[in-house]
Every structure is written in C-alpha cells, then in structure tokens.
Amino acid sequence: MENAAHARIGRNDPCHCGSGKKYKKCCAAKDEAAEREAMEKKWAEAVEKKKHEDHLAAQQKQTDASAAPRAPRASMVPRGGPPKNLPVSAPKFRMPQKSGES
C-alpha cells in the first residue's frame, strides 16, 4: 500500500517524509534504491528457480533415456559376409632377391 502512495508522488512534489523538501532532493534516491534492490532480489529468485527447473528437467530426461529400451547395434559386416569382390586374405608381395647372394 505504501508503494502505491510513492508511485503517485511527483519528483517536484513535497517529500512524503515531512521534511518540507522536494521529493527529488530528499527521499527519491533512497526509494529508488530500495525498489531496485527489491527488483534485483525478485530477478535473482527467478533465475535460481529457472536453474532448478532446468536441472530437474535434465535429470528427468536422463532418467527417461536410461529407462528406454535401446535398439540393437547393427553389425559391421553385412549378413551375407564380406563382399564377394574383395579378397579374403591380404595380398602377398614378392620381395626381389638381394644381389650377391646365391
């Protein structure tokens, strides 16, 4: 209720504290600082709440992923064995004979 009264006070109106000074010269900075602090507190709480919700969602996603059945992995070799056009064993290389040996 008190904040609603502050919202109606103009900067050039007499201060609500009764000092007789203009509001902008007396309590404006203090009131604005208190309002800014309250907004920063609400912002920090909202950020923490969002982090907590994201953490819970990640945990739930991880739990759901671990509970889901996995598809079997496909074999590296096709069902019919290796392709027919490739040699089964490694190719053999002939080394030239060393000269001077008989």
mmCIF file of C-alpha atoms in Angstrom:
data_model
loop_
_atom_site.group_PDB
_atom_site.id
_atom_site.type_symbol
_atom_site.label_atom_id
_atom_site.label_comp_id
_atom_site.label_asym_id
_atom_site.label_seq_id
_atom_site.Cartn_x
_atom_site.Cartn_y
_atom_site.Cartn_z
ATOM 1 C CA MET A 1 0.000 0.000 0.000
ATOM 2 C CA GLU A 2 2.867 2.333 0.828
ATOM 3 C CA ASN A 3 4.472 1.709 -2.587
ATOM 4 C CA ALA A 4 1.250 2.817 -4.266
ATOM 5 C CA ALA A 5 1.499 6.146 -2.411
ATOM 6 C CA HIS A 6 5.107 6.582 -3.600
ATOM 7 C CA ALA A 7 4.099 5.938 -7.185
ATOM 8 C CA ARG A 8 1.752 8.937 -7.128
ATOM 9 C CA ILE A 9 4.371 11.343 -5.771
ATOM 10 C CA GLY A 10 5.921 13.521 -8.452
ATOM 11 C CA ARG A 11 9.584 14.473 -8.348
ATOM 12 C CA ASN A 12 8.739 18.127 -7.618
ATOM 13 C CA ASP A 13 6.048 17.386 -5.007
ATOM 14 C CA PRO A 14 6.819 17.779 -1.303
ATOM 15 C CA CYS A 15 8.509 14.690 0.148
ATOM 16 C CA HIS A 16 6.316 12.131 1.909
ATOM 17 C CA CYS A 17 8.648 12.053 4.939
ATOM 18 C CA GLY A 18 7.510 15.546 6.014
ATOM 19 C CA SER A 19 10.873 17.295 5.686
ATOM 20 C CA GLY A 20 9.401 20.050 3.510
ATOM 21 C CA LYS A 21 11.955 19.419 0.754
ATOM 22 C CA LYS A 22 11.085 18.357 -2.761
ATOM 23 C CA TYR A 23 10.844 14.594 -3.174
ATOM 24 C CA LYS A 24 13.696 14.514 -5.727
ATOM 25 C CA LYS A 25 16.061 16.249 -3.253
ATOM 26 C CA CYS A 26 15.037 14.198 -0.211
ATOM 27 C CA CYS A 27 13.909 10.558 -0.457
ATOM 28 C CA ALA A 28 13.800 9.820 -4.205
ATOM 29 C CA ALA A 29 17.250 8.207 -4.370
ATOM 30 C CA LYS A 30 16.596 6.102 -1.253
ATOM 31 C CA ASP A 31 13.199 4.932 -2.527
ATOM 32 C CA GLU A 32 14.570 4.140 -5.979
ATOM 33 C CA ALA A 33 17.446 2.174 -4.440
ATOM 34 C CA ALA A 34 15.027 0.155 -2.302
ATOM 35 C CA GLU A 35 12.820 -0.504 -5.330
ATOM 36 C CA ARG A 36 15.848 -1.515 -7.443
ATOM 37 C CA GLU A 37 17.044 -3.855 -4.678
ATOM 38 C CA ALA A 38 13.614 -5.490 -4.470
ATOM 39 C CA MET A 39 13.550 -5.987 -8.256
ATOM 40 C CA GLU A 40 17.073 -7.469 -8.234
ATOM 41 C CA LYS A 41 16.035 -9.872 -5.472
ATOM 42 C CA LYS A 42 12.990 -10.973 -7.487
ATOM 43 C CA TRP A 43 15.205 -11.379 -10.569
ATOM 44 C CA ALA A 44 17.744 -13.497 -8.674
ATOM 45 C CA GLU A 45 14.958 -15.692 -7.292
ATOM 46 C CA ALA A 46 13.521 -16.146 -10.793
ATOM 47 C CA VAL A 47 16.949 -17.089 -12.176
ATOM 48 C CA GLU A 48 17.508 -19.615 -9.373
ATOM 49 C CA LYS A 49 14.034 -21.068 -9.921
ATOM 50 C CA LYS A 50 14.733 -21.424 -13.654
ATOM 51 C CA LYS A 51 18.094 -23.120 -12.972
ATOM 52 C CA HIS A 52 16.399 -25.521 -10.571
ATOM 53 C CA GLU A 53 13.636 -26.328 -13.088
ATOM 54 C CA ASP A 54 16.228 -26.881 -15.840
ATOM 55 C CA HIS A 55 18.218 -29.163 -13.538
ATOM 56 C CA LEU A 56 15.113 -31.213 -12.701
ATOM 57 C CA ALA A 57 14.174 -31.420 -16.389
ATOM 58 C CA ALA A 58 17.679 -32.649 -17.262
ATOM 59 C CA GLN A 59 17.505 -35.282 -14.536
ATOM 60 C CA GLN A 60 14.092 -36.413 -15.750
ATOM 61 C CA LYS A 61 15.344 -36.579 -19.336
ATOM 62 C CA GLN A 62 18.354 -38.629 -18.235
ATOM 63 C CA THR A 63 16.106 -40.971 -16.238
ATOM 64 C CA ASP A 64 13.740 -41.371 -19.182
ATOM 65 C CA ALA A 65 16.642 -42.066 -21.557
ATOM 66 C CA SER A 66 18.149 -44.723 -19.304
ATOM 67 C CA ALA A 67 14.771 -46.445 -18.841
ATOM 68 C CA ALA A 68 14.012 -46.582 -22.584
ATOM 69 C CA PRO A 69 14.973 -49.810 -24.351
ATOM 70 C CA ARG A 70 17.904 -49.446 -26.702
ATOM 71 C CA ALA A 71 17.851 -50.635 -30.290
ATOM 72 C CA PRO A 72 20.385 -53.364 -31.078
ATOM 73 C CA ARG A 73 23.506 -52.165 -32.825
ATOM 74 C CA ALA A 74 23.909 -53.047 -36.475
ATOM 75 C CA SER A 75 26.775 -55.398 -37.229
ATOM 76 C CA MET A 76 29.778 -54.001 -39.056
ATOM 77 C CA VAL A 77 29.732 -56.936 -41.528
ATOM 78 C CA PRO A 78 26.611 -57.354 -43.658
ATOM 79 C CA ARG A 79 24.595 -60.554 -43.170
ATOM 80 C CA GLY A 80 25.981 -62.344 -46.226
ATOM 81 C CA GLY A 81 29.588 -61.975 -45.018
ATOM 82 C CA PRO A 82 32.212 -59.764 -46.630
ATOM 83 C CA PRO A 83 31.526 -58.548 -50.144
ATOM 84 C CA LYS A 84 32.380 -61.135 -52.821
ATOM 85 C CA ASN A 85 34.590 -58.863 -54.919
ATOM 86 C CA LEU A 86 37.131 -58.223 -52.138
ATOM 87 C CA PRO A 87 39.976 -60.654 -51.408
ATOM 88 C CA VAL A 88 39.549 -62.585 -48.180
ATOM 89 C CA SER A 89 43.227 -62.642 -47.240
ATOM 90 C CA ALA A 90 45.763 -59.880 -47.507
ATOM 91 C CA PRO A 91 47.643 -59.715 -50.821
ATOM 92 C CA LYS A 92 51.127 -61.253 -50.867
ATOM 93 C CA PHE A 93 54.020 -59.193 -52.122
ATOM 94 C CA ARG A 94 57.155 -60.682 -53.613
ATOM 95 C CA MET A 95 60.366 -59.145 -52.479
ATOM 96 C CA PRO A 96 63.188 -59.003 -55.022
ATOM 97 C CA GLN A 97 66.169 -61.178 -54.215
ATOM 98 C CA LYS A 98 69.212 -59.473 -52.861
ATOM 99 C CA SER A 99 72.076 -59.339 -55.304
ATOM 100 C CA GLY A 100 75.282 -61.085 -54.374
ATOM 101 C CA GLU A 101 73.577 -63.952 -52.557
ATOM 102 C CA SER A 102 73.132 -67.312 -54.172
#
